[in-house]
CSV table of C-alpha atoms and ligand atoms in Angstrom, one decimal:
chain,number,residue,atom,x,y,z
A,1,MET,CA,81.2,50.2,88.7
A,2,LEU,CA,80.8,47.8,85.8
A,3,SER,CA,84.6,47.4,85.4
A,4,GLN,CA,84.7,45.2,88.5
A,5,PHE,CA,83.1,42.4,86.4
A,6,THR,CA,86.1,41.2,84.5
A,7,ALA,CA,87.8,37.9,83.9
A,8,THR,CA,91.2,39.5,83.9
A,9,PRO,CA,91.5,41.7,87.1
A,10,GLY,CA,94.4,44.1,86.9
A,11,LYS,CA,94.7,43.4,83.2
A,12,GLY,CA,91.8,45.4,81.9
A,13,THR,CA,88.2,44.4,81.3
A,14,THR,CA,87.5,41.0,79.7
A,15,ARG,CA,83.7,40.5,79.7
A,16,LEU,CA,82.7,38.1,77.0
A,17,THR,CA,79.0,37.6,76.2
A,18,TYR,CA,77.2,35.0,78.3
A,19,SER,CA,80.2,34.6,80.6
A,20,LYS,CA,80.2,34.6,84.4
A,21,GLU,CA,81.2,38.3,84.2
A,22,ASP,CA,78.4,39.0,81.8
A,23,LEU,CA,76.0,37.6,84.3
A,24,GLN,CA,77.5,39.7,87.2
A,25,ALA,CA,77.3,42.9,85.1
A,26,ARG,CA,73.8,42.0,83.9
A,27,ASN,CA,72.6,41.5,87.5
A,28,TYR,CA,74.1,44.9,88.5
A,29,ILE,CA,72.5,46.7,85.5
A,30,LYS,CA,69.1,45.1,86.2
A,31,GLU,CA,69.4,46.1,89.9
A,32,ILE,CA,70.0,49.8,89.0
A,33,MET,CA,67.2,49.7,86.5
A,34,LYS,CA,64.8,48.5,89.2
A,35,GLU,CA,66.2,51.1,91.6
A,36,TYR,CA,65.3,53.8,89.1
A,37,GLY,CA,61.8,52.5,88.8
A,38,LEU,CA,62.2,50.8,85.4
A,39,SER,CA,60.5,47.6,84.5
A,40,VAL,CA,63.2,45.1,83.4
A,41,ARG,CA,63.0,42.7,80.5
A,42,GLU,CA,65.5,40.5,78.6
A,43,ASP,CA,65.0,39.3,75.0
A,44,GLY,CA,65.9,36.1,73.4
A,45,LEU,CA,69.4,37.4,72.7
A,46,GLY,CA,70.0,38.5,76.3
A,47,ASN,CA,69.8,42.2,75.5
A,48,ILE,CA,68.5,44.1,78.6
A,49,PHE,CA,65.7,46.6,78.5
A,50,GLY,CA,64.6,48.9,81.4
A,51,LYS,CA,61.4,50.7,80.6
A,52,LEU,CA,59.7,53.7,82.1
A,53,GLU,CA,56.1,53.6,80.7
A,54,GLY,CA,54.7,56.6,79.0
A,55,THR,CA,51.2,58.0,79.3
A,56,LEU,CA,50.4,57.4,75.6
A,57,LYS,CA,49.0,54.0,74.9
A,58,ASP,CA,51.2,51.7,72.8
A,59,ALA,CA,53.6,54.5,72.0
A,60,PRO,CA,57.1,53.8,70.6
A,61,SER,CA,60.0,54.1,73.0
A,62,VAL,CA,63.0,56.5,73.1
A,63,LEU,CA,66.0,54.2,73.7
A,64,VAL,CA,69.2,55.3,75.4
A,65,GLY,CA,72.1,53.0,76.0
A,66,SER,CA,75.0,51.0,74.4
A,67,HIS,CA,76.7,47.6,74.8
A,68,PHE,CA,78.2,46.0,77.9
A,69,ASP,CA,80.5,43.4,76.5
A,70,SER,CA,84.2,44.0,76.0
A,71,VAL,CA,87.1,42.8,73.9
A,72,PRO,CA,89.7,40.6,75.7
A,73,ASN,CA,91.8,42.8,78.0
A,74,GLY,CA,89.9,45.9,76.9
A,75,GLY,CA,89.0,49.0,78.8
A,76,SER,CA,86.2,50.0,81.2
A,77,TYR,CA,84.5,52.7,79.0
A,78,ASP,CA,83.9,51.3,75.5
A,79,GLY,CA,80.2,50.4,75.8
A,80,PRO,CA,79.6,50.7,79.5
A,81,ALA,CA,80.0,54.5,79.4
A,82,GLY,CA,76.9,54.5,77.2
A,83,VAL,CA,75.0,52.0,79.4
A,84,VAL,CA,75.8,54.0,82.5
A,85,ALA,CA,74.7,57.2,80.7
A,86,GLY,CA,71.4,55.6,79.9
A,87,LEU,CA,70.9,54.5,83.5
A,88,GLU,CA,71.8,58.0,84.7
A,89,VAL,CA,69.3,59.5,82.3
A,90,ALA,CA,66.6,57.2,83.8
A,91,GLY,CA,67.9,58.2,87.2
A,92,LEU,CA,67.3,61.9,86.5
A,93,PHE,CA,63.8,61.1,85.2
A,94,SER,CA,63.1,59.4,88.5
A,95,LYS,CA,64.8,62.0,90.6
A,96,ASN,CA,62.8,64.8,88.9
A,97,ASN,CA,59.6,62.8,89.0
A,98,LEU,CA,59.1,63.1,85.3
A,99,THR,CA,56.2,61.5,83.5
A,100,PRO,CA,57.0,60.9,79.8
A,101,LYS,CA,54.3,60.6,77.1
A,102,TYR,CA,56.5,58.3,75.1
A,103,PRO,CA,58.2,55.5,77.0
A,104,LEU,CA,61.9,55.9,77.9
A,105,GLU,CA,63.9,52.7,77.6
A,106,VAL,CA,67.5,52.1,78.8
A,107,ILE,CA,69.1,49.4,76.8
A,108,ALA,CA,72.2,47.3,77.5
A,109,LEU,CA,73.2,45.3,74.4
A,110,ILE,CA,75.2,42.0,74.1
A,111,GLU,CA,78.2,41.0,71.9
A,112,GLU,CA,78.8,44.3,70.1
A,113,GLU,CA,82.5,43.5,69.9
A,114,GLY,CA,82.1,40.0,68.5
A,115,SER,CA,84.8,38.8,70.8
A,116,ARG,CA,83.1,35.6,71.6
A,117,PHE,CA,80.9,34.7,68.6
A,118,GLY,CA,82.5,36.8,65.8
A,119,GLY,CA,80.9,39.3,63.4
A,120,GLY,CA,80.0,41.8,66.1
A,121,LEU,CA,76.9,44.0,66.7
A,122,MET,CA,75.0,40.8,67.5
A,123,GLY,CA,72.6,42.4,70.0
A,124,SER,CA,71.4,45.2,67.6
A,125,ARG,CA,71.5,43.0,64.5
A,126,GLY,CA,69.2,40.6,66.4
A,127,ILE,CA,66.8,43.4,67.3
A,128,THR,CA,66.5,44.6,63.7
A,129,GLY,CA,66.2,41.1,62.3
A,130,LEU,CA,69.4,41.6,60.3
A,131,LEU,CA,70.6,38.5,62.2
A,132,THR,CA,67.7,36.0,62.0
A,133,GLU,CA,66.8,33.6,64.8
A,134,GLU,CA,67.9,30.7,62.6
A,135,GLU,CA,71.4,32.2,62.0
A,136,PHE,CA,71.7,33.1,65.7
A,137,PHE,CA,71.1,29.5,66.8
A,138,LYS,CA,73.8,28.3,64.4
A,139,ILE,CA,76.6,30.5,65.8
A,140,THR,CA,79.3,28.9,67.9
A,141,ASP,CA,82.3,30.3,69.9
A,142,LYS,CA,85.8,29.1,69.3
A,143,ASP,CA,85.2,26.1,71.6
A,144,GLY,CA,82.2,25.0,69.5
A,145,LYS,CA,79.7,26.1,72.1
A,146,THR,CA,76.5,27.3,70.6
A,147,THR,CA,74.8,30.6,71.5
A,148,VAL,CA,71.9,28.6,72.9
A,149,GLU,CA,74.1,26.5,75.2
A,150,ALA,CA,76.0,29.6,76.4
A,151,MET,CA,72.9,31.6,77.1
A,152,THR,CA,71.3,28.7,79.0
A,153,GLU,CA,74.4,28.4,81.2
A,154,ILE,CA,73.8,31.8,82.7
A,155,GLY,CA,70.0,31.3,83.0
A,156,LEU,CA,68.9,33.2,79.9
A,157,ASP,CA,66.0,32.1,77.7
A,158,PRO,CA,66.9,31.8,74.0
A,159,SER,CA,63.3,31.0,73.1
A,160,LEU,CA,62.1,34.6,73.9
A,161,PRO,CA,61.4,37.0,71.0
A,162,LYS,CA,64.5,38.6,69.4
A,163,LYS,CA,63.4,40.9,66.6
A,164,ARG,CA,61.6,44.0,67.6
A,165,ASP,CA,58.8,45.6,65.7
A,166,PRO,CA,60.2,49.0,64.4
A,167,LYS,CA,56.9,50.5,65.4
A,168,THR,CA,57.9,50.1,69.0
A,169,LEU,CA,61.0,52.4,68.4
A,170,LYS,CA,60.9,56.2,68.3
A,171,ALA,CA,64.6,57.0,68.6
A,172,PHE,CA,67.9,55.7,69.8
A,173,LEU,CA,70.5,57.8,71.5
A,174,GLU,CA,74.0,56.4,72.2
A,175,LEU,CA,76.9,57.9,74.1
A,176,HIS,CA,80.2,56.3,73.3
A,177,ILE,CA,83.9,57.1,73.9
A,178,GLU,CA,85.6,58.5,70.8
A,179,GLN,CA,88.3,55.8,70.7
A,180,GLY,CA,90.5,58.3,68.9
A,181,PRO,CA,92.5,61.4,69.6
A,182,ILE,CA,90.5,64.2,68.0
A,183,LEU,CA,88.4,65.6,70.8
A,184,GLU,CA,91.2,65.5,73.3
A,185,GLU,CA,93.6,67.3,71.0
A,186,LYS,CA,91.0,70.0,70.3
A,187,GLY,CA,90.0,70.2,73.9
A,188,ILE,CA,86.3,69.8,73.1
A,189,PRO,CA,84.1,67.8,75.5
A,190,ILE,CA,81.4,66.6,73.0
A,191,GLY,CA,81.7,65.1,69.6
A,192,MET,CA,78.5,65.3,67.6
A,193,VAL,CA,78.6,62.2,65.4
A,194,GLU,CA,77.4,63.0,61.8
A,195,ALA,CA,78.1,59.7,60.2
A,196,ILE,CA,79.5,56.2,61.0
A,197,VAL,CA,82.0,54.7,58.6
A,198,GLY,CA,81.2,51.6,56.6
A,199,LEU,CA,82.6,48.4,57.9
A,200,THR,CA,83.4,45.1,56.3
A,201,GLN,CA,84.8,41.9,57.7
A,202,LEU,CA,86.2,39.2,55.4
A,203,GLU,CA,87.4,35.8,56.5
A,204,VAL,CA,90.1,34.3,54.3
A,205,THR,CA,90.9,30.6,54.4
A,206,VAL,CA,94.1,29.5,52.8
A,207,GLU,CA,94.6,25.7,52.3
A,208,GLY,CA,97.9,24.1,51.5
A,209,ARG,CA,99.6,20.9,52.2
A,210,ALA,CA,101.1,19.7,55.5
A,211,GLY,CA,104.5,18.1,55.6
A,212,HIS,CA,107.6,17.5,57.6
A,213,ALA,CA,109.5,20.7,58.2
A,214,GLY,CA,112.8,18.9,57.8
A,215,THR,CA,112.3,16.5,55.0
A,216,THR,CA,110.1,18.4,52.5
A,217,PRO,CA,112.3,20.4,50.1
A,218,MET,CA,111.4,24.1,49.6
A,219,ASP,CA,110.2,23.6,46.0
A,220,ARG,CA,107.8,20.8,47.0
A,221,ARG,CA,105.8,22.8,49.5
A,222,ALA,CA,102.4,24.3,49.5
A,223,ASP,CA,102.8,26.4,52.6
A,224,ALA,CA,99.5,28.0,53.6
A,225,LEU,CA,101.2,30.4,56.0
A,226,VAL,CA,103.8,31.7,53.6
A,227,ALA,CA,101.0,32.4,51.1
A,228,ALA,CA,98.9,34.1,53.8
A,229,ALA,CA,101.8,36.3,54.9
A,230,GLN,CA,102.4,37.5,51.4
A,231,MET,CA,98.7,38.4,51.0
A,232,ILE,CA,98.5,40.3,54.2
A,233,ALA,CA,101.7,42.2,53.6
A,234,LYS,CA,100.0,43.9,50.6
A,235,PHE,CA,96.9,45.2,52.4
A,236,PRO,CA,98.4,48.5,53.8
A,237,GLU,CA,99.3,49.4,50.2
A,238,PHE,CA,95.7,48.8,49.1
A,239,ALA,CA,94.4,51.0,51.9
A,240,CYS,CA,96.8,53.9,50.9
A,241,GLU,CA,95.8,53.6,47.3
A,242,GLU,CA,92.1,54.0,48.2
A,243,GLY,CA,92.8,57.1,50.4
A,244,ASP,CA,89.9,59.0,52.1
A,245,GLY,CA,91.0,57.5,55.4
A,246,THR,CA,90.4,54.0,54.2
A,247,VAL,CA,92.0,51.4,56.7
A,248,ILE,CA,92.6,47.7,56.2
A,249,THR,CA,93.6,45.4,59.1
A,250,THR,CA,94.3,41.8,59.7
A,251,GLY,CA,93.8,41.2,63.4
A,252,ARG,CA,93.3,37.5,63.7
A,253,LEU,CA,95.2,34.7,62.2
A,254,ASN,CA,94.9,31.0,63.0
A,255,VAL,CA,97.4,28.4,61.8
A,256,TRP,CA,96.9,24.7,61.5
A,257,PRO,CA,98.2,22.3,62.7
A,258,ASN,CA,100.2,25.0,64.5
A,259,GLY,CA,103.2,22.8,65.2
A,260,ALA,CA,106.8,24.0,65.2
A,261,ASN,CA,108.0,21.3,62.9
A,262,VAL,CA,105.0,21.0,60.6
A,263,ILE,CA,104.4,22.9,57.4
A,264,PRO,CA,101.1,24.7,57.9
A,265,ASP,CA,98.3,23.3,55.8
A,266,LYS,CA,95.6,25.7,56.7
A,267,VAL,CA,95.4,29.4,57.7
A,268,VAL,CA,92.3,31.4,58.5
A,269,PHE,CA,92.6,35.2,58.9
A,270,THR,CA,90.3,38.2,59.1
A,271,VAL,CA,90.4,41.4,57.0
A,272,ASP,CA,88.6,44.4,58.4
A,273,ILE,CA,88.0,47.2,55.9
A,274,ARG,CA,86.6,50.6,56.8
A,275,SER,CA,86.0,54.0,55.2
A,276,GLY,CA,83.5,56.9,55.4
A,277,LYS,CA,82.9,56.5,51.6
A,278,GLU,CA,81.0,53.4,50.5
A,279,GLU,CA,82.7,53.2,47.1
A,280,ARG,CA,86.1,53.0,48.8
A,281,VAL,CA,85.0,50.1,50.9
A,282,LEU,CA,83.6,48.2,47.9
A,283,ASP,CA,86.7,48.9,45.9
A,284,ALA,CA,89.0,47.7,48.7
A,285,VAL,CA,86.9,44.5,49.1
A,286,GLU,CA,87.3,43.8,45.4
A,287,LYS,CA,91.0,44.4,45.4
A,288,VAL,CA,91.6,42.2,48.5
A,289,THR,CA,89.5,39.4,47.0
A,290,GLU,CA,91.2,39.5,43.7
A,291,TRP,CA,94.6,39.5,45.3
A,292,VAL,CA,93.8,36.6,47.5
A,293,LYS,CA,92.4,34.6,44.6
A,294,SER,CA,95.6,35.2,42.6
A,295,TYR,CA,97.3,32.8,44.9
A,296,ASN,CA,95.2,29.8,43.8
A,297,GLY,CA,97.2,27.0,42.3
A,298,HIS,CA,100.4,25.1,43.1
A,299,GLY,CA,98.7,23.3,45.9
A,300,ILE,CA,97.2,26.4,47.4
A,301,LYS,CA,93.4,26.9,47.6
A,302,THR,CA,91.8,30.1,48.9
A,303,THR,CA,88.3,31.1,49.9
A,304,VAL,CA,87.0,34.5,50.9
A,305,GLN,CA,83.9,34.9,52.9
A,306,GLN,CA,82.3,38.2,53.6
A,307,GLN,CA,81.1,38.0,57.2
A,308,LEU,CA,79.9,41.5,57.7
A,309,TYR,CA,79.0,44.4,55.5
A,310,MET,CA,77.7,47.7,56.7
A,311,PRO,CA,77.5,50.7,54.4
A,312,PRO,CA,78.3,54.2,56.0
A,313,LYS,CA,75.3,55.5,58.0
A,314,VAL,CA,74.2,59.1,58.4
A,315,MET,CA,72.7,60.2,61.8
A,316,ASN,CA,69.2,61.7,62.0
A,317,GLN,CA,69.6,65.4,61.3
A,318,GLU,CA,66.7,66.5,63.5
A,319,ILE,CA,68.0,64.8,66.6
A,320,VAL,CA,71.5,65.9,65.9
A,321,SER,CA,70.2,69.5,65.7
A,322,LEU,CA,68.3,69.0,69.0
A,323,LEU,CA,71.5,67.7,70.7
A,324,LYS,CA,73.5,70.7,69.3
A,325,GLN,CA,70.8,73.1,70.7
A,326,LYS,CA,71.0,71.4,74.1
A,327,CYS,CA,74.8,71.8,74.1
A,328,SER,CA,74.5,75.5,73.2
A,329,GLU,CA,71.9,76.1,75.9
A,330,ARG,CA,74.4,74.7,78.4
A,331,ASN,CA,77.4,76.5,76.9
A,332,LEU,CA,79.1,73.2,76.1
A,333,SER,CA,81.3,73.3,73.1
A,334,TYR,CA,81.0,70.5,70.5
A,335,CYS,CA,82.3,69.7,67.1
A,336,SER,CA,81.1,67.5,64.3
A,337,ILE,CA,82.9,64.2,63.9
A,338,ASN,CA,82.6,61.0,62.0
A,339,SER,CA,82.8,57.7,63.8
A,340,GLY,CA,85.6,55.4,62.5
A,341,ALA,CA,84.3,52.5,64.5
A,342,GLY,CA,81.1,50.6,64.0
A,343,HIS,CA,78.4,50.9,66.7
A,344,ASP,CA,75.0,49.6,67.5
A,345,ALA,CA,73.6,53.0,66.5
A,346,MET,CA,74.7,52.2,63.0
A,347,VAL,CA,72.6,49.0,62.9
A,348,LEU,CA,69.6,50.6,64.6
A,349,SER,CA,69.6,53.5,62.2
A,350,ASP,CA,68.0,51.1,59.7
A,351,VAL,CA,64.8,50.9,61.8
A,352,THR,CA,64.7,54.1,63.8
A,353,ASP,CA,66.1,57.7,64.1
A,354,VAL,CA,69.5,57.6,65.8
A,355,ALA,CA,72.1,60.0,67.1
A,356,MET,CA,75.4,59.6,68.9
A,357,LEU,CA,77.5,61.6,71.2
A,358,PHE,CA,81.2,61.1,71.6
A,359,ILE,CA,83.3,62.0,74.6
A,360,PRO,CA,87.1,62.4,74.6
A,361,SER,CA,89.3,59.3,75.1
A,362,LYS,CA,92.6,59.9,77.0
A,363,ASP,CA,95.5,59.7,74.5
A,364,GLY,CA,92.9,58.4,72.0
A,365,LEU,CA,93.4,54.9,73.5
A,366,SER,CA,90.7,52.2,73.4
A,367,HIS,CA,90.4,48.4,73.5
A,368,CYS,CA,93.2,48.3,76.1
A,369,PRO,CA,93.4,48.6,79.9
A,370,GLU,CA,94.6,52.3,79.6
A,371,GLU,CA,91.3,53.3,78.0
A,372,TRP,CA,89.9,56.3,80.1
A,373,SER,CA,87.4,59.1,79.9
A,374,SER,CA,86.7,61.7,82.6
A,375,SER,CA,83.6,61.4,84.7
A,376,LYS,CA,83.1,65.1,84.1
A,377,ASP,CA,82.8,64.5,80.3
A,378,ILE,CA,80.4,61.6,81.0
A,379,ALA,CA,78.3,63.8,83.3
A,380,ASN,CA,78.2,66.6,80.7
A,381,ALA,CA,77.0,64.1,78.0
A,382,VAL,CA,74.4,62.6,80.4
A,383,GLU,CA,73.0,66.1,80.9
A,384,ILE,CA,72.7,66.6,77.1
A,385,LEU,CA,71.1,63.2,76.6
A,386,TYR,CA,68.7,63.8,79.5
A,387,GLU,CA,67.5,67.1,78.0
A,388,ALA,CA,67.2,65.5,74.6
A,389,ALA,CA,65.3,62.5,76.0
A,390,LYS,CA,63.0,64.8,77.8
A,391,THR,CA,62.1,66.5,74.6
A,392,LEU,CA,61.8,63.3,72.6
A,393,THR,CA,59.6,61.5,75.2
A,394,GLU,CA,57.7,64.8,75.8
A,395,ALA,CA,58.2,64.4,79.5
A,396,GLU,CA,57.0,66.9,82.1
B,1,LIG,ZN1,81.8,50.1,71.8
């Protein structure tokens, strides 16, 4: 399956956007799309679309899919489970010789995790225009390589259109692993996503003064790392104060010059803030920003940049009801659930009707090699998506 395309064999899936492994996975996905009779297209971001034409002229498409990139040393299911589900839905259309009125489109999106270019959700943000072409062209990876250079290296064409006219979209269905423990603990095979939590990423830069670790007295220092450490240590307290499941995480920290005997003069770290309630997110952003700024002075200078802000998003109630109905018809139990992670569905909900299904994650684990979901759960979800896609595309 897709998990064979990894830069870290035996140590989980590492499939960064526009890497060699991206190209291998891409070719595999395109091959299956063709096998299922879909016409394949890539846009100027490298997102892949496999389309089964409908009988209605110029009708909007029902999209099914997810992303196919991964975090470093991640799992085989976060993203690809949804892409494979989309492919299998198309496979069932082909096997049952269905002709839809509205086109069915399987989509495989790039850079949802933001592991190479930061920010995340790049494929869907490009499609909706939330990320403009100009902004896209300016983005570089940690080695300074631009998106355009990286795309060209694997034979993609960055000059192709990126933003999609919302009029071409009828609905988007995404299957994703839960990435948490709830469904497994309850023994329920399907999670019906009602809302996706809001998500904010800040990038904090702390500048101090470099100096010799042996000869600079403690009271003459402006140590950027000591200041950053004190800032970060306070974040868990802020999250608890907010409550309502608010979480704050610093997951990346870079130190300059990063020498064992040099006082750090610059630190850049990320702050990821999430909550199901928008006011909690906004409040936490304000608290973090104020706290960071309070360190200005005595040779320390701070800047806070908001790199991403997504308010909580509610799923389309009609499609959610349709999915629930399909579950009931098949005697599959489900429960309502909120998504604690951001997803492409969240971005696409701005331009089309979206719904999401979750399947259980073993031990609630994700973003690690141990990430696992059962093929039976995936197959069940595919059935539900297939039935819903049949209704939404008005296929016979
Ligand atoms: Zn994902």
